[in-house]
Short mmCIF file of N, CA and C and ligand atoms in Angstrom, two decimals:
data_model
loop_
_atom_site.label_atom_id
_atom_site.label_comp_id
_atom_site.label_asym_id
_atom_site.label_seq_id
_atom_site.Cartn_x
_atom_site.Cartn_y
_atom_site.Cartn_z
N UNK H 1086 0.85 -1.20 0.00
CA UNK H 1086 0.00 0.00 0.00
C UNK H 1086 0.89 1.25 0.00
N UNK H 1087 0.71 2.11 -0.96
CA UNK H 1087 1.50 3.34 -0.93
C UNK H 1087 0.74 4.44 -0.17
N UNK H 1088 1.41 5.55 -0.03
CA UNK H 1088 0.88 6.64 0.78
C UNK H 1088 -0.45 7.14 0.21
N UNK H 1089 -0.55 7.16 -1.11
CA UNK H 1089 -1.77 7.65 -1.73
C UNK H 1089 -2.96 6.77 -1.36
N UNK H 1090 -2.76 5.45 -1.39
CA UNK H 1090 -3.84 4.52 -1.01
C UNK H 1090 -4.26 4.73 0.45
N UNK H 1091 -3.26 4.97 1.27
CA UNK H 1091 -3.53 5.17 2.69
C UNK H 1091 -4.43 6.41 2.86
N UNK H 1092 -4.08 7.46 2.16
CA UNK H 1092 -4.86 8.68 2.24
C UNK H 1092 -6.28 8.44 1.74
N UNK H 1093 -6.39 7.69 0.64
CA UNK H 1093 -7.71 7.37 0.10
C UNK H 1093 -8.54 6.65 1.15
N UNK H 1094 -7.89 5.74 1.87
CA UNK H 1094 -8.58 4.95 2.87
C UNK H 1094 -9.14 5.83 3.99
N UNK H 1095 -8.36 6.83 4.39
CA UNK H 1095 -8.82 7.76 5.43
C UNK H 1095 -10.07 8.51 4.94
N UNK H 1096 -10.04 8.94 3.69
CA UNK H 1096 -11.18 9.70 3.13
C UNK H 1096 -12.42 8.81 3.03
N UNK H 1097 -12.24 7.61 2.53
CA UNK H 1097 -13.37 6.67 2.41
C UNK H 1097 -13.96 6.37 3.78
N UNK H 1098 -13.11 6.15 4.75
CA UNK H 1098 -13.55 5.83 6.11
C UNK H 1098 -14.33 6.99 6.73
N UNK H 1099 -13.80 8.20 6.59
CA UNK H 1099 -14.48 9.36 7.20
C UNK H 1099 -15.76 9.73 6.46
N UNK H 1100 -15.82 9.39 5.17
CA UNK H 1100 -17.05 9.65 4.42
C UNK H 1100 -18.13 8.65 4.82
N UNK H 1101 -17.72 7.40 5.00
CA UNK H 1101 -18.67 6.34 5.35
C UNK H 1101 -19.19 6.51 6.77
N UNK H 1102 -18.31 6.86 7.69
CA UNK H 1102 -18.76 7.08 9.07
C UNK H 1102 -18.18 8.38 9.60
N UNK H 1103 -18.83 9.50 9.23
CA UNK H 1103 -18.32 10.80 9.66
C UNK H 1103 -18.30 10.94 11.18
N UNK H 1104 -17.20 11.52 11.70
CA UNK H 1104 -17.08 11.77 13.14
C UNK H 1104 -17.78 13.09 13.45
N UNK H 1105 -18.31 13.19 14.67
CA UNK H 1105 -18.93 14.44 15.13
C UNK H 1105 -20.03 14.92 14.19
N UNK H 1106 -20.84 13.98 13.74
CA UNK H 1106 -21.94 14.31 12.84
C UNK H 1106 -23.20 14.49 13.67
N UNK H 1107 -23.86 15.64 13.51
CA UNK H 1107 -25.09 15.91 14.26
C UNK H 1107 -25.04 17.28 14.89
N UNK H 1108 -26.09 17.59 15.63
CA UNK H 1108 -26.20 18.90 16.26
C UNK H 1108 -25.90 18.75 17.74
N UNK H 1109 -24.80 19.36 18.22
CA UNK H 1109 -24.43 19.18 19.63
C UNK H 1109 -25.29 20.03 20.57
N UNK H 1110 -25.35 19.62 21.81
CA UNK H 1110 -26.06 20.37 22.85
C UNK H 1110 -25.31 21.67 23.14
N UNK H 1111 -26.06 22.74 23.31
CA UNK H 1111 -25.47 23.98 23.84
C UNK H 1111 -24.43 24.64 22.96
N UNK H 1112 -24.55 24.51 21.66
CA UNK H 1112 -23.58 25.20 20.80
C UNK H 1112 -23.84 26.71 20.85
N UNK H 1113 -22.77 27.50 20.70
CA UNK H 1113 -22.93 28.97 20.73
C UNK H 1113 -22.41 29.65 19.47
N UNK H 1114 -21.97 28.87 18.51
CA UNK H 1114 -21.57 29.42 17.21
C UNK H 1114 -22.14 28.50 16.13
N UNK H 1115 -22.55 29.10 15.04
CA UNK H 1115 -23.09 28.31 13.93
C UNK H 1115 -22.75 29.00 12.62
N UNK H 1116 -22.48 28.21 11.61
CA UNK H 1116 -22.26 28.79 10.28
C UNK H 1116 -22.65 27.76 9.24
N UNK H 1117 -23.09 28.26 8.10
CA UNK H 1117 -23.48 27.37 7.02
C UNK H 1117 -22.52 27.53 5.85
N UNK H 1118 -22.32 26.45 5.15
CA UNK H 1118 -21.47 26.50 3.97
C UNK H 1118 -22.17 25.85 2.80
N UNK H 1119 -21.98 26.41 1.61
CA UNK H 1119 -22.57 25.84 0.40
C UNK H 1119 -21.57 25.99 -0.73
N UNK H 1120 -21.32 24.91 -1.40
CA UNK H 1120 -20.42 24.92 -2.54
C UNK H 1120 -21.23 24.63 -3.81
N UNK H 1121 -21.63 25.68 -4.53
CA UNK H 1121 -22.52 25.49 -5.68
C UNK H 1121 -21.88 24.68 -6.81
N UNK H 1122 -20.55 24.64 -6.85
CA UNK H 1122 -19.87 23.91 -7.93
C UNK H 1122 -20.12 22.42 -7.83
N UNK H 1123 -20.37 21.95 -6.61
CA UNK H 1123 -20.49 20.51 -6.40
C UNK H 1123 -21.81 20.15 -5.73
N UNK H 1124 -22.43 21.14 -5.07
CA UNK H 1124 -23.69 20.87 -4.38
C UNK H 1124 -23.51 20.49 -2.92
N UNK H 1125 -22.29 20.65 -2.40
CA UNK H 1125 -22.03 20.31 -0.99
C UNK H 1125 -22.66 21.37 -0.08
N UNK H 1126 -23.33 20.88 0.96
CA UNK H 1126 -23.91 21.77 1.96
C UNK H 1126 -23.54 21.28 3.33
N UNK H 1127 -23.23 22.21 4.24
CA UNK H 1127 -23.04 21.78 5.62
C UNK H 1127 -23.36 22.90 6.59
N UNK H 1128 -23.73 22.50 7.77
CA UNK H 1128 -23.93 23.42 8.88
C UNK H 1128 -22.94 23.00 9.97
N UNK H 1129 -22.20 23.97 10.45
CA UNK H 1129 -21.17 23.71 11.44
C UNK H 1129 -21.59 24.31 12.78
N UNK H 1130 -21.47 23.54 13.83
CA UNK H 1130 -21.83 24.00 15.18
C UNK H 1130 -20.60 23.97 16.06
N UNK H 1131 -20.42 25.01 16.86
CA UNK H 1131 -19.31 25.02 17.80
C UNK H 1131 -19.77 25.48 19.17
N UNK H 1132 -19.12 24.96 20.17
CA UNK H 1132 -19.27 25.53 21.51
C UNK H 1132 -17.88 26.01 21.94
N UNK H 1133 -17.74 27.32 22.02
CA UNK H 1133 -16.46 27.92 22.39
C UNK H 1133 -16.62 28.49 23.79
N UNK H 1134 -15.70 28.15 24.68
CA UNK H 1134 -15.83 28.64 26.07
C UNK H 1134 -15.15 30.01 26.22
N UNK H 1135 -15.23 30.56 27.45
CA UNK H 1135 -14.74 31.92 27.71
C UNK H 1135 -13.24 32.07 27.48
N UNK H 1136 -12.51 30.96 27.56
CA UNK H 1136 -11.06 31.05 27.39
C UNK H 1136 -10.65 30.89 25.92
N UNK H 1137 -11.64 30.73 25.04
CA UNK H 1137 -11.32 30.58 23.63
C UNK H 1137 -10.95 29.17 23.22
N UNK H 1138 -11.47 28.20 23.95
CA UNK H 1138 -11.24 26.80 23.61
C UNK H 1138 -12.48 26.23 22.94
N UNK H 1139 -12.26 25.47 21.88
CA UNK H 1139 -13.37 24.82 21.19
C UNK H 1139 -13.75 23.56 21.97
N UNK H 1140 -14.75 23.71 22.82
CA UNK H 1140 -15.15 22.58 23.67
C UNK H 1140 -15.83 21.49 22.86
N UNK H 1141 -16.64 21.92 21.90
CA UNK H 1141 -17.35 20.94 21.08
C UNK H 1141 -17.49 21.48 19.68
N UNK H 1142 -17.48 20.56 18.72
CA UNK H 1142 -17.63 20.96 17.32
C UNK H 1142 -18.25 19.79 16.57
N UNK H 1143 -19.25 20.10 15.77
CA UNK H 1143 -19.94 19.04 15.03
C UNK H 1143 -20.55 19.63 13.78
N UNK H 1144 -20.99 18.77 12.88
CA UNK H 1144 -21.56 19.27 11.62
C UNK H 1144 -22.69 18.38 11.14
N UNK H 1145 -23.52 18.98 10.32
CA UNK H 1145 -24.58 18.26 9.63
C UNK H 1145 -24.51 18.66 8.17
N UNK H 1146 -25.03 17.84 7.31
CA UNK H 1146 -25.08 18.24 5.91
C UNK H 1146 -24.87 17.06 4.99
N UNK H 1147 -24.78 17.39 3.71
CA UNK H 1147 -24.55 16.33 2.74
C UNK H 1147 -23.73 16.88 1.59
N UNK H 1148 -22.97 15.99 1.00
CA UNK H 1148 -22.12 16.42 -0.09
C UNK H 1148 -21.26 15.27 -0.57
N UNK H 1149 -20.26 15.59 -1.36
CA UNK H 1149 -19.39 14.55 -1.91
C UNK H 1149 -18.48 13.99 -0.82
N UNK H 1150 -17.80 12.93 -1.15
CA UNK H 1150 -16.93 12.25 -0.19
C UNK H 1150 -15.85 13.19 0.36
N UNK H 1151 -15.31 14.03 -0.51
CA UNK H 1151 -14.24 14.93 -0.07
C UNK H 1151 -14.77 15.92 0.97
N UNK H 1152 -15.95 16.49 0.70
CA UNK H 1152 -16.47 17.52 1.61
C UNK H 1152 -16.84 16.92 2.97
N UNK H 1153 -17.43 15.73 2.95
CA UNK H 1153 -17.82 15.09 4.21
C UNK H 1153 -16.58 14.64 4.98
N UNK H 1154 -15.64 14.03 4.29
CA UNK H 1154 -14.42 13.55 4.96
C UNK H 1154 -13.63 14.73 5.53
N UNK H 1155 -13.59 15.83 4.79
CA UNK H 1155 -12.84 16.99 5.25
C UNK H 1155 -13.46 17.57 6.52
N UNK H 1156 -14.81 17.66 6.54
CA UNK H 1156 -15.49 18.19 7.73
C UNK H 1156 -15.29 17.25 8.92
N UNK H 1157 -15.35 15.96 8.66
CA UNK H 1157 -15.17 14.96 9.72
C UNK H 1157 -13.77 15.06 10.31
N UNK H 1158 -12.77 15.13 9.45
CA UNK H 1158 -11.37 15.24 9.90
C UNK H 1158 -11.14 16.55 10.63
N UNK H 1159 -11.74 17.61 10.13
CA UNK H 1159 -11.56 18.93 10.76
C UNK H 1159 -12.12 18.93 12.18
N UNK H 1160 -13.34 18.41 12.35
CA UNK H 1160 -13.94 18.42 13.68
C UNK H 1160 -13.12 17.56 14.64
N UNK H 1161 -12.61 16.44 14.13
CA UNK H 1161 -11.80 15.56 14.97
C UNK H 1161 -10.54 16.28 15.44
N UNK H 1162 -9.93 17.04 14.54
CA UNK H 1162 -8.68 17.74 14.87
C UNK H 1162 -8.89 18.91 15.82
N UNK H 1163 -10.05 19.55 15.74
CA UNK H 1163 -10.22 20.83 16.45
C UNK H 1163 -10.88 20.70 17.81
N UNK H 1164 -11.53 19.59 18.08
CA UNK H 1164 -12.21 19.44 19.36
C UNK H 1164 -11.21 19.55 20.50
N UNK H 1165 -11.48 20.48 21.43
CA UNK H 1165 -10.60 20.66 22.58
C UNK H 1165 -9.43 21.60 22.32
N UNK H 1166 -9.35 22.15 21.11
CA UNK H 1166 -8.21 23.01 20.76
C UNK H 1166 -8.57 24.49 20.92
N UNK H 1167 -7.55 25.32 21.17
CA UNK H 1167 -7.81 26.77 21.20
C UNK H 1167 -8.15 27.29 19.81
N UNK H 1168 -8.96 28.35 19.79
CA UNK H 1168 -9.35 28.98 18.53
C UNK H 1168 -8.11 29.42 17.73
N UNK H 1169 -7.08 29.89 18.43
CA UNK H 1169 -5.86 30.34 17.75
C UNK H 1169 -5.23 29.21 16.94
N UNK H 1170 -5.31 27.98 17.48
CA UNK H 1170 -4.74 26.84 16.77
C UNK H 1170 -5.58 26.53 15.53
N UNK H 1171 -6.90 26.66 15.67
CA UNK H 1171 -7.79 26.41 14.54
C UNK H 1171 -7.46 27.35 13.39
N UNK H 1172 -7.16 28.61 13.72
CA UNK H 1172 -6.84 29.58 12.68
C UNK H 1172 -5.52 29.25 12.01
N UNK H 1173 -4.54 28.81 12.79
CA UNK H 1173 -3.25 28.42 12.22
C UNK H 1173 -3.41 27.20 11.32
N UNK H 1174 -4.23 26.25 11.76
CA UNK H 1174 -4.46 25.05 10.95
C UNK H 1174 -5.15 25.39 9.64
N UNK H 1175 -6.07 26.32 9.68
CA UNK H 1175 -6.77 26.71 8.47
C UNK H 1175 -5.78 27.24 7.43
N UNK H 1176 -4.88 28.11 7.86
CA UNK H 1176 -3.88 28.66 6.95
C UNK H 1176 -3.03 27.57 6.34
N UNK H 1177 -2.62 26.65 7.18
CA UNK H 1177 -1.73 25.59 6.73
C UNK H 1177 -2.47 24.60 5.82
N UNK H 1178 -3.71 24.30 6.19
CA UNK H 1178 -4.51 23.36 5.40
C UNK H 1178 -4.79 23.94 4.01
N UNK H 1179 -5.09 25.22 3.99
CA UNK H 1179 -5.38 25.88 2.72
C UNK H 1179 -4.18 25.78 1.77
N UNK H 1180 -3.00 25.97 2.33
CA UNK H 1180 -1.79 25.84 1.52
C UNK H 1180 -1.60 24.41 1.05
N UNK H 1181 -1.91 23.47 1.91
CA UNK H 1181 -1.76 22.05 1.56
C UNK H 1181 -2.59 21.69 0.33
N UNK H 1182 -3.86 22.11 0.32
CA UNK H 1182 -4.75 21.68 -0.76
C UNK H 1182 -4.63 22.56 -2.01
N UNK H 1183 -3.97 23.73 -1.87
CA UNK H 1183 -3.81 24.55 -3.06
C UNK H 1183 -2.39 24.44 -3.61
N UNK H 1184 -1.57 23.62 -2.97
CA UNK H 1184 -0.25 23.35 -3.52
C UNK H 1184 0.85 24.29 -3.06
N UNK H 1185 0.55 25.09 -2.05
CA UNK H 1185 1.57 26.00 -1.52
C UNK H 1185 2.50 25.29 -0.56
N UNK H 1186 3.50 26.01 -0.12
CA UNK H 1186 4.43 25.47 0.87
C UNK H 1186 3.70 25.35 2.21
N UNK H 1187 3.99 24.26 2.94
CA UNK H 1187 3.33 24.15 4.22
C UNK H 1187 4.00 25.06 5.24
N UNK H 1188 3.21 25.44 6.20
CA UNK H 1188 3.64 26.35 7.25
C UNK H 1188 4.63 25.61 8.16
N UNK H 1189 5.81 26.17 8.42
CA UNK H 1189 6.71 25.47 9.35
C UNK H 1189 6.12 25.44 10.75
N UNK H 1190 6.26 24.33 11.42
CA UNK H 1190 5.82 24.23 12.81
C UNK H 1190 4.35 23.93 13.00
N UNK H 1191 3.61 23.73 11.92
CA UNK H 1191 2.21 23.36 12.06
C UNK H 1191 2.04 21.91 11.59
N UNK H 1192 1.66 21.06 12.52
CA UNK H 1192 1.49 19.64 12.19
C UNK H 1192 0.03 19.40 11.81
N UNK H 1193 -0.18 19.04 10.58
CA UNK H 1193 -1.56 18.85 10.10
C UNK H 1193 -2.14 17.50 10.50
N UNK H 1194 -1.28 16.59 10.92
CA UNK H 1194 -1.79 15.28 11.33
C UNK H 1194 -2.59 14.62 10.23
N UNK H 1195 -3.76 14.10 10.60
CA UNK H 1195 -4.60 13.36 9.65
C UNK H 1195 -5.12 14.23 8.50
N UNK H 1196 -5.14 15.54 8.72
CA UNK H 1196 -5.63 16.44 7.67
C UNK H 1196 -4.80 16.29 6.40
N UNK H 1197 -3.57 15.81 6.56
CA UNK H 1197 -2.69 15.62 5.41
C UNK H 1197 -3.27 14.61 4.41
N UNK H 1198 -4.25 13.83 4.85
CA UNK H 1198 -4.91 12.86 3.97
C UNK H 1198 -5.56 13.54 2.77
N UNK H 1199 -5.83 14.83 2.89
CA UNK H 1199 -6.50 15.54 1.81
C UNK H 1199 -5.53 16.22 0.84
N UNK H 1200 -4.24 15.94 1.02
CA UNK H 1200 -3.23 16.59 0.17
C UNK H 1200 -3.46 16.30 -1.31
N UNK H 1201 -4.01 15.13 -1.63
CA UNK H 1201 -4.23 14.74 -3.03
C UNK H 1201 -5.17 15.68 -3.77
N UNK H 1202 -5.96 16.43 -3.02
CA UNK H 1202 -6.93 17.35 -3.63
C UNK H 1202 -6.23 18.39 -4.50
N UNK H 1203 -4.96 18.70 -4.17
CA UNK H 1203 -4.24 19.72 -4.95
C UNK H 1203 -4.11 19.34 -6.43
N UNK H 1204 -4.22 18.04 -6.72
CA UNK H 1204 -4.16 17.59 -8.12
C UNK H 1204 -5.48 17.86 -8.85
N UNK H 1205 -6.52 18.20 -8.11
CA UNK H 1205 -7.85 18.40 -8.70
C UNK H 1205 -8.40 19.76 -8.27
N UNK H 1206 -7.98 20.81 -8.95
CA UNK H 1206 -8.36 22.17 -8.51
C UNK H 1206 -9.87 22.36 -8.32
N UNK H 1207 -10.68 21.63 -9.09
CA UNK H 1207 -12.13 21.80 -8.96
C UNK H 1207 -12.64 21.25 -7.63
N UNK H 1208 -11.84 20.42 -6.94
CA UNK H 1208 -12.28 19.84 -5.68
C UNK H 1208 -11.78 20.61 -4.47
N UNK H 1209 -10.97 21.63 -4.70
CA UNK H 1209 -10.42 22.38 -3.57
C UNK H 1209 -11.54 22.99 -2.73
N UNK H 1210 -12.59 23.47 -3.40
CA UNK H 1210 -13.71 24.07 -2.66
C UNK H 1210 -14.45 23.04 -1.82
N UNK H 1211 -14.48 21.79 -2.27
CA UNK H 1211 -15.09 20.72 -1.49
C UNK H 1211 -14.33 20.54 -0.17
N UNK H 1212 -13.01 20.54 -0.28
CA UNK H 1212 -12.17 20.28 0.90
C UNK H 1212 -12.13 21.47 1.85
N UNK H 1213 -12.29 22.68 1.32
CA UNK H 1213 -12.16 23.86 2.18
C UNK H 1213 -13.50 24.41 2.67
N UNK H 1214 -14.60 23.85 2.17
CA UNK H 1214 -15.94 24.35 2.54
C UNK H 1214 -16.12 24.43 4.06
N UNK H 1215 -15.78 23.35 4.76
CA UNK H 1215 -15.98 23.32 6.21
C UNK H 1215 -15.09 24.34 6.91
N UNK H 1216 -13.90 24.58 6.33
CA UNK H 1216 -12.97 25.53 6.95
C UNK H 1216 -13.46 26.96 6.79
N UNK H 1217 -14.04 27.24 5.63
CA UNK H 1217 -14.61 28.58 5.45
C UNK H 1217 -15.80 28.78 6.40
N UNK H 1218 -16.58 27.73 6.60
CA UNK H 1218 -17.69 27.80 7.56
C UNK H 1218 -17.14 28.03 8.97
N UNK H 1219 -16.06 27.36 9.28
CA UNK H 1219 -15.42 27.52 10.60
C UNK H 1219 -15.02 28.98 10.80
N UNK H 1220 -14.40 29.52 9.78
CA UNK H 1220 -13.93 30.91 9.86
C UNK H 1220 -15.10 31.85 10.13
N UNK H 1221 -16.21 31.67 9.38
CA UNK H 1221 -17.33 32.59 9.63
C UNK H 1221 -17.96 32.34 11.00
N UNK H 1222 -17.97 31.10 11.46
CA UNK H 1222 -18.52 30.81 12.79
C UNK H 1222 -17.67 31.48 13.87
N UNK H 1223 -16.37 31.50 13.69
CA UNK H 1223 -15.48 32.07 14.71
C UNK H 1223 -15.49 33.59 14.68
N UNK H 1224 -15.77 34.15 13.50
CA UNK H 1224 -15.77 35.62 13.39
C UNK H 1224 -17.10 36.23 13.82
N UNK H 1225 -18.11 35.36 13.90
CA UNK H 1225 -19.45 35.82 14.29
C UNK H 1225 -19.44 36.14 15.78
N UNK H 1226 -19.83 37.34 16.11
CA UNK H 1226 -19.77 37.73 17.53
C UNK H 1226 -21.18 37.86 18.11
ZN1 ZN N 2372 -17.85 18.37 -3.35
#
């Protein structure tokens, strides 16, 4: 199995059984995302505490395998993390899927499974949809 197959497996797995799927109790941030190019839709829910920690994060919606797997991986990575880390990850993830240099000192972990998207520019919006929703949810005051 090469690295590409491994990445594919992560995407297939997260699409088949998305993590953190549903509407969490007591969320205090919400944002919706829609990618008209592909038809992906999602609603992102967050509970951010007073110290700026993402206590809970979950999503609902439907879309292609890339969009669902990306949202699933994102929520898994961000649960329990400070908002500042989420913003750093967004920058680094965006570079990963658009083919830019990765940010030094930012470990993308499982998010790296989506690196293959850079070969398919039309799918970049699928992979970044949840991240753009995250950004608007965090900027909403
Ligand atoms: Zn899509």
